[in-house]
mmCIF file of C-alpha atoms in Angstrom:
data_model
loop_
_atom_site.group_PDB
_atom_site.id
_atom_site.type_symbol
_atom_site.label_atom_id
_atom_site.label_comp_id
_atom_site.label_asym_id
_atom_site.label_seq_id
_atom_site.Cartn_x
_atom_site.Cartn_y
_atom_site.Cartn_z
ATOM 1 C CA MET A 125 -1.592 0.765 1.846
ATOM 2 C CA CYS A 126 -4.417 1.186 -1.732
ATOM 3 C CA ASP A 127 -8.028 0.480 -2.764
ATOM 4 C CA ARG A 128 -8.097 -2.299 -0.102
ATOM 5 C CA ASP A 129 -10.714 -4.766 0.591
ATOM 6 C CA GLY A 130 -11.909 -7.910 2.108
ATOM 7 C CA THR A 131 -14.104 -9.643 -0.357
ATOM 8 C CA PHE A 132 -11.757 -12.149 -1.524
ATOM 9 C CA TYR A 133 -10.413 -12.969 2.025
ATOM 10 C CA ARG A 134 -13.980 -13.521 3.302
ATOM 11 C CA ASN A 135 -14.497 -16.209 0.665
ATOM 12 C CA PHE A 136 -11.314 -18.113 1.791
ATOM 13 C CA SER A 137 -9.871 -18.986 4.997
ATOM 14 C CA ARG A 138 -6.843 -16.928 6.214
ATOM 15 C CA ARG A 139 -4.530 -20.005 5.961
ATOM 16 C CA SER A 140 -5.876 -21.232 2.578
ATOM 17 C CA PHE A 141 -6.697 -18.408 0.315
ATOM 18 C CA LEU A 142 -3.196 -18.007 -1.055
ATOM 19 C CA LYS A 143 -3.036 -21.432 -2.296
ATOM 20 C CA THR A 144 -5.976 -20.619 -4.465
ATOM 21 C CA SER A 145 -4.738 -17.206 -5.490
ATOM 22 C CA VAL A 146 -1.043 -17.749 -6.098
ATOM 23 C CA ALA A 147 -0.617 -21.360 -6.909
ATOM 24 C CA GLY A 148 -0.764 -20.679 -10.113
ATOM 25 C CA ALA A 149 -0.980 -19.361 -13.365
ATOM 26 C CA ALA A 150 -3.320 -16.941 -15.009
ATOM 27 C CA ALA A 151 -5.698 -19.671 -16.091
ATOM 28 C CA THR A 152 -6.473 -20.545 -12.511
ATOM 29 C CA ILE A 153 -7.899 -17.154 -11.767
ATOM 30 C CA ALA A 154 -11.310 -15.900 -12.710
ATOM 31 C CA LEU A 155 -10.655 -12.227 -13.643
ATOM 32 C CA PRO A 156 -13.427 -9.622 -13.430
ATOM 33 C CA ALA A 157 -15.307 -9.019 -16.724
ATOM 34 C CA GLY A 158 -13.318 -6.929 -19.063
ATOM 35 C CA LEU A 159 -10.145 -7.142 -17.097
ATOM 36 C CA ALA A 160 -8.457 -9.689 -19.351
ATOM 37 C CA SER A 161 -8.700 -7.208 -22.196
ATOM 38 C CA LEU A 162 -6.553 -4.742 -20.408
ATOM 39 C CA LEU A 163 -3.700 -7.244 -20.140
ATOM 40 C CA ALA A 164 -3.477 -7.688 -23.909
ATOM 41 C CA PRO A 165 -0.212 -6.362 -25.467
ATOM 42 C CA ASN A 166 -0.353 -3.141 -27.326
ATOM 43 C CA ALA A 167 1.388 -3.622 -30.778
ATOM 44 C CA ALA A 168 1.656 0.167 -31.181
ATOM 45 C CA ARG A 169 4.045 0.267 -28.291
ATOM 46 C CA ALA A 170 6.384 -2.480 -29.391
ATOM 47 C CA ALA A 171 9.198 -0.141 -29.528
ATOM 48 C CA GLU A 172 9.158 0.537 -25.761
ATOM 49 C CA THR A 173 9.227 -1.756 -22.955
ATOM 50 C CA THR A 174 5.777 -1.961 -21.417
ATOM 51 C CA ILE A 175 5.569 -2.543 -17.730
ATOM 52 C CA LYS A 176 2.185 -3.626 -16.432
ATOM 53 C CA ALA A 177 1.555 -2.556 -12.778
ATOM 54 C CA THR A 178 -1.203 -2.516 -10.222
ATOM 55 C CA HIS A 179 -1.567 0.060 -7.585
ATOM 56 C CA GLY A 180 -3.775 1.183 -4.702
ATOM 57 C CA SER A 181 -5.400 4.390 -3.652
ATOM 58 C CA GLY A 182 -3.413 5.863 -0.868
ATOM 59 C CA PHE A 183 -0.921 8.697 -0.731
ATOM 60 C CA CYS A 184 1.730 5.970 -0.639
ATOM 61 C CA ASN A 185 0.913 5.451 -4.349
ATOM 62 C CA MET A 186 1.531 9.131 -5.210
ATOM 63 C CA GLY A 187 4.841 8.536 -6.653
ATOM 64 C CA ILE A 188 3.754 5.896 -9.055
ATOM 65 C CA PHE A 189 0.634 8.071 -9.989
ATOM 66 C CA LEU A 190 2.990 10.997 -10.922
ATOM 67 C CA ALA A 191 5.345 8.660 -12.683
ATOM 68 C CA LYS A 192 2.407 7.611 -14.861
ATOM 69 C CA GLU A 193 0.788 11.049 -15.359
ATOM 70 C CA ARG A 194 3.921 12.877 -16.029
ATOM 71 C CA GLU A 195 5.428 9.999 -18.092
ATOM 72 C CA LEU A 196 8.525 9.919 -16.074
ATOM 73 C CA THR A 197 9.596 6.523 -17.306
ATOM 74 C CA LYS A 198 9.360 7.504 -21.066
ATOM 75 C CA ALA A 199 12.949 8.948 -21.186
ATOM 76 C CA ASP A 200 14.253 5.562 -20.506
ATOM 77 C CA GLY A 201 12.183 3.665 -22.842
ATOM 78 C CA VAL A 202 9.696 2.440 -20.500
ATOM 79 C CA ASP A 203 5.784 2.679 -20.738
ATOM 80 C CA LEU A 204 4.201 2.310 -17.423
ATOM 81 C CA GLU A 205 0.758 0.891 -17.994
ATOM 82 C CA PHE A 206 -1.722 0.558 -15.099
ATOM 83 C CA VAL A 207 -4.128 -2.343 -14.782
ATOM 84 C CA VAL A 208 -6.967 -1.037 -12.799
ATOM 85 C CA THR A 209 -8.567 -3.370 -10.355
ATOM 86 C CA PRO A 210 -11.842 -3.162 -8.497
ATOM 87 C CA SER A 211 -10.213 -4.084 -5.108
ATOM 88 C CA ASN A 212 -7.154 -4.949 -3.293
ATOM 89 C CA THR A 213 -8.056 -8.557 -3.689
ATOM 90 C CA GLU A 214 -7.400 -8.430 -7.500
ATOM 91 C CA ILE A 215 -4.314 -6.443 -6.862
ATOM 92 C CA THR A 216 -2.772 -9.184 -4.723
ATOM 93 C CA THR A 217 -4.117 -12.079 -6.843
ATOM 94 C CA MET A 218 -2.964 -10.677 -10.319
ATOM 95 C CA PHE A 219 0.423 -9.796 -9.039
ATOM 96 C CA GLY A 220 0.968 -13.147 -7.204
ATOM 97 C CA ALA A 221 -0.069 -15.002 -10.455
ATOM 98 C CA GLY A 222 2.103 -13.148 -12.735
ATOM 99 C CA LEU A 223 -0.523 -11.207 -14.596
ATOM 100 C CA VAL A 224 1.235 -7.904 -14.039
ATOM 101 C CA ASP A 225 4.970 -7.246 -13.511
ATOM 102 C CA MET A 226 4.963 -5.038 -10.482
ATOM 103 C CA SER A 227 2.728 -3.605 -7.867
ATOM 104 C CA MET A 228 2.729 -0.676 -5.449
ATOM 105 C CA ILE A 229 1.452 -2.731 -2.464
ATOM 106 C CA PRO A 230 1.124 -2.793 1.290
ATOM 107 C CA TYR A 231 3.992 -4.722 2.804
ATOM 108 C CA SER A 232 1.514 -7.134 4.484
ATOM 109 C CA ASN A 233 -0.154 -8.183 1.184
ATOM 110 C CA PHE A 234 3.305 -8.693 -0.231
ATOM 111 C CA MET A 235 4.198 -10.736 2.863
ATOM 112 C CA THR A 236 1.330 -13.237 2.133
ATOM 113 C CA LEU A 237 2.470 -13.743 -1.409
ATOM 114 C CA TYR A 238 6.148 -14.120 -0.422
ATOM 115 C CA ASP A 239 5.043 -16.714 2.326
ATOM 116 C CA ALA A 240 3.157 -18.606 -0.254
ATOM 117 C CA GLY A 241 6.204 -18.888 -2.509
ATOM 118 C CA ALA A 242 5.500 -16.445 -5.234
ATOM 119 C CA PRO A 243 8.482 -15.091 -7.001
ATOM 120 C CA VAL A 244 8.385 -11.600 -5.759
ATOM 121 C CA LYS A 245 10.802 -9.155 -4.251
ATOM 122 C CA ILE A 246 10.569 -5.651 -2.634
ATOM 123 C CA VAL A 247 12.735 -3.384 -4.634
ATOM 124 C CA ALA A 248 11.881 0.083 -3.461
ATOM 125 C CA GLY A 249 9.510 2.087 -1.282
ATOM 126 C CA GLY A 250 6.197 3.845 -1.910
ATOM 127 C CA GLY A 251 5.139 5.782 1.081
ATOM 128 C CA VAL A 252 5.592 5.945 4.830
ATOM 129 C CA GLU A 253 3.257 6.612 7.791
ATOM 130 C CA GLY A 254 -0.368 7.687 7.066
ATOM 131 C CA CYS A 255 -2.154 4.718 8.559
ATOM 132 C CA MET A 256 -4.618 6.218 10.929
ATOM 133 C CA ILE A 257 -7.044 4.923 13.391
ATOM 134 C CA VAL A 258 -9.920 7.295 13.461
ATOM 135 C CA ALA A 259 -12.900 7.058 16.009
ATOM 136 C CA LYS A 260 -16.196 8.632 16.547
ATOM 137 C CA GLU A 261 -16.919 11.269 19.403
ATOM 138 C CA GLY A 262 -16.651 9.668 22.740
ATOM 139 C CA ILE A 263 -13.917 7.135 21.951
ATOM 140 C CA ASN A 264 -10.675 8.515 23.323
ATOM 141 C CA SER A 265 -8.481 5.423 23.884
ATOM 142 C CA ALA A 266 -7.994 1.824 23.098
ATOM 143 C CA ALA A 267 -10.056 0.843 26.191
ATOM 144 C CA ASP A 268 -12.986 2.809 24.768
ATOM 145 C CA LEU A 269 -12.948 0.797 21.583
ATOM 146 C CA LYS A 270 -14.285 -2.327 23.615
ATOM 147 C CA GLY A 271 -17.427 -3.731 22.163
ATOM 148 C CA LYS A 272 -17.345 -1.061 19.264
ATOM 149 C CA THR A 273 -17.523 -1.759 15.604
ATOM 150 C CA PHE A 274 -14.226 -1.407 13.769
ATOM 151 C CA GLY A 275 -13.714 -1.261 10.082
ATOM 152 C CA THR A 276 -10.694 -2.153 8.137
ATOM 153 C CA PHE A 277 -9.391 -4.511 5.154
ATOM 154 C CA GLN A 278 -8.069 -8.027 5.574
ATOM 155 C CA ALA A 279 -4.436 -8.860 5.355
ATOM 156 C CA ASP A 280 -3.631 -5.072 5.054
ATOM 157 C CA THR A 281 -1.287 -2.706 6.895
ATOM 158 C CA LEU A 282 -4.680 -1.262 7.993
ATOM 159 C CA GLU A 283 -5.436 -4.513 9.841
ATOM 160 C CA VAL A 284 -1.856 -4.822 11.256
ATOM 161 C CA LEU A 285 -1.783 -1.269 12.868
ATOM 162 C CA PRO A 286 -5.028 -1.844 14.903
ATOM 163 C CA TYR A 287 -3.951 -5.316 15.796
ATOM 164 C CA ASP A 288 -0.614 -3.932 17.058
ATOM 165 C CA TYR A 289 -2.366 -0.839 18.699
ATOM 166 C CA LEU A 290 -4.863 -3.057 20.632
ATOM 167 C CA LYS A 291 -2.177 -5.577 21.642
ATOM 168 C CA LYS A 292 -0.073 -2.736 23.046
ATOM 169 C CA ALA A 293 -2.895 -1.686 25.183
ATOM 170 C CA GLY A 294 -3.460 -5.319 26.449
ATOM 171 C CA LEU A 295 -6.449 -5.919 24.204
ATOM 172 C CA SER A 296 -7.206 -7.984 21.051
ATOM 173 C CA PHE A 297 -9.633 -8.207 18.183
ATOM 174 C CA ASN A 298 -11.821 -10.272 20.450
ATOM 175 C CA ASP A 299 -12.584 -7.055 22.196
ATOM 176 C CA VAL A 300 -14.077 -5.251 19.136
ATOM 177 C CA GLN A 301 -16.447 -6.149 16.377
ATOM 178 C CA ILE A 302 -14.275 -6.188 13.262
ATOM 179 C CA LYS A 303 -15.963 -5.294 10.047
ATOM 180 C CA TYR A 304 -14.138 -5.939 6.711
ATOM 181 C CA LEU A 305 -15.192 -3.645 3.931
ATOM 182 C CA ASP A 306 -14.458 -3.571 0.171
ATOM 183 C CA THR A 307 -12.888 -0.312 -0.865
ATOM 184 C CA SER A 308 -11.258 2.882 0.348
ATOM 185 C CA PRO A 309 -14.242 5.197 -0.518
ATOM 186 C CA GLU A 310 -16.635 2.708 0.980
ATOM 187 C CA LEU A 311 -14.817 2.514 4.297
ATOM 188 C CA ALA A 312 -14.669 6.195 4.501
ATOM 189 C CA GLN A 313 -18.325 6.618 3.680
ATOM 190 C CA ALA A 314 -19.410 3.895 6.232
ATOM 191 C CA PHE A 315 -17.677 5.819 8.944
ATOM 192 C CA MET A 316 -18.853 9.298 8.065
ATOM 193 C CA ALA A 317 -22.357 7.904 7.812
ATOM 194 C CA GLY A 318 -22.226 6.472 11.293
ATOM 195 C CA ALA A 319 -22.385 2.952 10.419
ATOM 196 C CA ILE A 320 -19.121 2.071 12.027
ATOM 197 C CA ASP A 321 -17.636 3.347 15.336
ATOM 198 C CA ALA A 322 -13.890 3.383 14.414
ATOM 199 C CA ILE A 323 -11.756 2.479 11.373
ATOM 200 C CA CYS A 324 -8.280 2.342 10.305
ATOM 201 C CA HIS A 325 -7.574 4.098 7.013
ATOM 202 C CA ILE A 326 -4.943 5.648 4.878
ATOM 203 C CA GLU A 327 -4.431 9.202 3.679
ATOM 204 C CA PRO A 328 -6.215 11.234 2.274
ATOM 205 C CA TYR A 329 -9.309 9.159 3.419
ATOM 206 C CA ALA A 330 -8.396 9.333 7.051
ATOM 207 C CA SER A 331 -8.440 13.114 6.925
ATOM 208 C CA GLN A 332 -11.619 13.093 4.976
ATOM 209 C CA CYS A 333 -13.169 10.992 7.746
ATOM 210 C CA VAL A 334 -12.091 13.433 10.426
ATOM 211 C CA LEU A 335 -13.480 16.425 8.492
ATOM 212 C CA GLY A 336 -16.650 14.522 7.495
ATOM 213 C CA ARG A 337 -17.920 13.223 10.938
ATOM 214 C CA LYS A 338 -18.544 15.782 13.760
ATOM 215 C CA GLY A 339 -16.444 15.026 16.802
ATOM 216 C CA ALA A 340 -14.248 12.347 14.886
ATOM 217 C CA LYS A 341 -10.678 12.184 16.116
ATOM 218 C CA VAL A 342 -7.452 10.281 15.404
ATOM 219 C CA LEU A 343 -6.600 7.833 17.966
ATOM 220 C CA SER A 344 -3.472 6.777 16.391
ATOM 221 C CA ASP A 345 -1.171 7.763 13.507
ATOM 222 C CA GLY A 346 0.955 4.643 13.908
ATOM 223 C CA THR A 347 3.890 6.611 15.120
ATOM 224 C CA ASP A 348 2.890 5.940 18.829
ATOM 225 C CA VAL A 349 3.061 2.209 17.971
ATOM 226 C CA TYR A 350 5.896 2.056 15.490
ATOM 227 C CA GLY A 351 7.888 5.255 15.690
ATOM 228 C CA LYS A 352 8.474 7.793 12.916
ATOM 229 C CA GLY A 353 8.884 6.846 9.269
ATOM 230 C CA TYR A 354 7.373 3.374 9.400
ATOM 231 C CA SER A 355 6.767 1.755 6.056
ATOM 232 C CA ASP A 356 3.178 1.328 4.577
ATOM 233 C CA CYS A 357 3.477 0.639 0.813
ATOM 234 C CA VAL A 358 6.456 -0.751 -1.080
ATOM 235 C CA LEU A 359 7.283 -1.308 -4.806
ATOM 236 C CA ALA A 360 7.398 -5.006 -5.479
ATOM 237 C CA VAL A 361 8.421 -6.752 -8.706
ATOM 238 C CA ARG A 362 8.326 -10.329 -9.941
ATOM 239 C CA THR A 363 11.621 -11.965 -10.041
ATOM 240 C CA PRO A 364 11.423 -13.147 -13.684
ATOM 241 C CA LEU A 365 11.288 -9.385 -14.644
ATOM 242 C CA LEU A 366 14.107 -8.494 -12.315
ATOM 243 C CA GLU A 367 16.292 -11.269 -14.030
ATOM 244 C CA SER A 368 15.170 -10.559 -17.740
ATOM 245 C CA ASN A 369 15.005 -6.701 -17.743
ATOM 246 C CA PRO A 370 16.526 -4.975 -14.744
ATOM 247 C CA ALA A 371 16.968 -1.746 -16.803
ATOM 248 C CA ALA A 372 13.269 -1.531 -17.080
ATOM 249 C CA VAL A 373 12.911 -1.859 -13.266
ATOM 250 C CA LYS A 374 15.538 0.740 -12.654
ATOM 251 C CA ALA A 375 13.756 3.152 -14.985
ATOM 252 C CA VAL A 376 10.678 2.744 -12.763
ATOM 253 C CA ILE A 377 12.653 3.183 -9.521
ATOM 254 C CA LYS A 378 14.328 6.344 -11.065
ATOM 255 C CA ALA A 379 10.928 7.731 -12.024
ATOM 256 C CA LEU A 380 9.648 7.304 -8.454
ATOM 257 C CA MET A 381 12.644 9.236 -7.260
ATOM 258 C CA VAL A 382 11.970 11.964 -9.671
ATOM 259 C CA ALA A 383 8.299 12.063 -8.566
ATOM 260 C CA GLN A 384 9.309 12.198 -4.911
ATOM 261 C CA SER A 385 11.601 15.202 -5.695
ATOM 262 C CA GLN A 386 8.725 16.852 -7.674
ATOM 263 C CA ALA A 387 6.164 16.330 -4.962
ATOM 264 C CA GLU A 388 8.552 17.585 -2.252
ATOM 265 C CA ALA A 389 9.237 20.747 -4.315
ATOM 266 C CA ASP A 390 5.621 21.422 -5.312
ATOM 267 C CA LYS A 391 3.003 19.584 -3.295
ATOM 268 C CA GLN A 392 0.032 21.550 -4.864
ATOM 269 C CA ALA A 393 0.921 20.559 -8.255
ATOM 270 C CA ALA A 394 1.253 16.928 -7.373
ATOM 271 C CA LEU A 395 -2.162 17.240 -5.669
ATOM 272 C CA LYS A 396 -3.835 18.906 -8.750
ATOM 273 C CA ASP A 397 -2.433 16.023 -11.029
ATOM 274 C CA THR A 398 -3.707 13.164 -8.740
ATOM 275 C CA VAL A 399 -6.846 14.306 -6.692
ATOM 276 C CA GLY A 400 -10.021 13.442 -8.567
ATOM 277 C CA LYS A 401 -8.552 10.944 -10.924
ATOM 278 C CA TYR A 402 -6.801 8.700 -8.347
ATOM 279 C CA TYR A 403 -8.029 10.178 -4.925
ATOM 280 C CA LYS A 404 -11.632 10.105 -4.562
ATOM 281 C CA THR A 405 -11.736 12.883 -2.006
ATOM 282 C CA SER A 406 -12.026 16.600 -1.756
ATOM 283 C CA MET A 407 -8.950 18.841 -2.293
ATOM 284 C CA GLU A 408 -9.468 20.174 1.181
ATOM 285 C CA ALA A 409 -9.053 16.750 2.729
ATOM 286 C CA ALA A 410 -6.141 15.970 0.322
ATOM 287 C CA GLU A 411 -4.363 19.239 1.416
ATOM 288 C CA ASP A 412 -4.854 18.514 5.065
ATOM 289 C CA ALA A 413 -3.436 15.000 4.512
ATOM 290 C CA SER A 414 -0.631 15.911 2.337
ATOM 291 C CA ASN A 415 2.146 15.791 4.765
ATOM 292 C CA LYS A 416 0.874 12.799 6.758
ATOM 293 C CA GLN A 417 1.898 10.131 4.298
ATOM 294 C CA PRO A 418 4.915 11.232 2.162
ATOM 295 C CA ILE A 419 6.518 9.437 -0.564
ATOM 296 C CA VAL A 420 9.716 7.700 0.408
ATOM 297 C CA VAL A 421 11.465 5.602 -2.313
ATOM 298 C CA ASP A 422 14.487 4.688 -0.290
ATOM 299 C CA GLN A 423 13.203 2.543 2.483
ATOM 300 C CA ARG A 424 16.129 0.391 3.151
ATOM 301 C CA SER A 425 15.995 1.513 6.793
ATOM 302 C CA GLN A 426 12.526 -0.204 6.984
ATOM 303 C CA THR A 427 13.872 -3.777 6.265
ATOM 304 C CA GLN A 428 13.686 -4.901 9.925
ATOM 305 C CA PHE A 429 10.470 -3.226 10.598
ATOM 306 C CA ILE A 430 8.707 -5.010 7.735
ATOM 307 C CA ILE A 431 10.234 -8.419 8.866
ATOM 308 C CA ASP A 432 9.189 -7.793 12.351
ATOM 309 C CA ARG A 433 5.524 -7.129 11.292
ATOM 310 C CA GLY A 434 5.500 -10.747 10.142
ATOM 311 C CA GLN A 435 4.961 -11.755 13.822
ATOM 312 C CA SER A 436 1.573 -9.856 13.884
ATOM 313 C CA MET A 437 0.774 -11.462 10.399
ATOM 314 C CA MET A 438 1.604 -14.932 11.725
ATOM 315 C CA GLU A 439 -0.758 -14.250 14.842
ATOM 316 C CA LEU A 440 -3.528 -13.275 12.506
ATOM 317 C CA GLY A 441 -3.068 -16.378 10.524
ATOM 318 C CA TYR A 442 -1.942 -14.918 7.261
ATOM 319 C CA VAL A 443 1.554 -16.262 7.071
ATOM 320 C CA LYS A 444 3.317 -19.392 8.438
ATOM 321 C CA LYS A 445 6.725 -17.863 9.020
ATOM 322 C CA LEU A 446 8.450 -14.486 9.292
ATOM 323 C CA PRO A 447 9.792 -12.988 6.082
ATOM 324 C CA ASP A 448 13.523 -12.995 5.764
ATOM 325 C CA GLN A 449 16.174 -10.864 3.906
ATOM 326 C CA GLY A 450 15.382 -12.949 0.706
ATOM 327 C CA ALA A 451 12.130 -10.809 0.408
ATOM 328 C CA PHE A 452 14.261 -7.803 -0.451
ATOM 329 C CA ASP A 453 16.348 -6.832 -3.192
ATOM 330 C CA TRP A 454 17.694 -3.296 -2.848
ATOM 331 C CA SER A 455 20.542 -3.686 -5.344
ATOM 332 C CA LEU A 456 18.691 -1.993 -8.252
ATOM 333 C CA LEU A 457 17.623 0.921 -5.954
ATOM 334 C CA GLU A 458 21.314 1.323 -4.989
ATOM 335 C CA THR A 459 22.395 1.311 -8.557
ATOM 336 C CA VAL A 460 19.888 4.009 -9.496
ATOM 337 C CA ILE A 461 21.064 6.143 -6.404
ATOM 338 C CA ALA A 462 24.615 5.856 -7.573
ATOM 339 C CA ALA A 463 23.875 6.917 -11.115
ATOM 340 C CA ASN A 464 21.691 9.804 -9.976
ATOM 341 C CA LYS A 465 23.567 11.127 -7.000
ATOM 342 C CA PRO A 466 22.328 14.797 -7.365
ATOM 343 C CA LEU A 467 18.690 13.714 -7.542
ATOM 344 C CA TYR A 468 19.012 11.399 -4.538
ATOM 345 C CA ASP A 469 20.919 13.998 -2.467
ATOM 346 C CA SER A 470 18.089 16.464 -3.095
ATOM 347 C CA LEU A 471 15.446 14.228 -1.693
ATOM 348 C CA LYS A 472 14.289 15.255 1.811
ATOM 349 C CA LEU A 473 13.227 11.779 3.100
ATOM 350 C CA LYS A 474 15.355 8.744 2.549
ATOM 351 C CA SER A 475 17.237 6.145 4.531
ATOM 352 C CA ALA A 476 20.769 7.471 4.183
#
């Protein structure tokens, strides 16, 4: 899921980029101008625990957006502070290098960090489904994509889905002209302007693309390849934070559950709080997309699905081995569920 791009990945080979981005420490990474200042501690907030987080741009991030906008972590003494990045490249790099504490991140990007040895764990879910393959008029099947231009982002769930979609149809990326773009709005605009024949995008941008280009249609919403409820984004946390301040992590997980409950109860209010500021799309497109990529915090049932996607990530050259159970730590989520049973029971979408 997320403002997802390919700039960083274009500058490094698939098998080597993580050696540069993760090996190390903050000193090894050249941050965009002005970004370092955003990481400076805020003395005025010393009384609270400040959690620095990165996020993306899809509906799978709505839970963390609502948690921030509605200050849902404050009651538990946690200040959730977003570090805004210009692209998914910086999201992955900063999180892997330890410049932020947690990230709402596509499971595929997480997988590259875990494979490279970064001390990170998946602790909760963000959103499910919502990855859409959208094509121009005249393209009605995977076979029709042969020779066409196809836009996506590297090492992203939005690259894994089309890879698996084509593979299921007996095709491969060699049959299409893959174009890696930089941001979610840019990918949407390129498709609507006619510069690309087909794309894989997240909500609400996928719906924006269908509405914004005459004759455009959804070829796949992912459920035809993966089934219902497949994971897109997850909440990942650095292991040092898990060990030093589990209470703060639990506060964020609880806030995500509250946000899910609120969004399920009043989707319009959730859209009003997020469209424009976080989602660079029209309210019309957001409303159309609102039920296609719901918040799901309890994604324990998606553990094997995520592990299995490692096969495609290996074939694409992003990881050397499948992730294992060690990539996940659901214990804090389970503790939060046990301590907030009425809240959990009220959620419409969950593993149990």
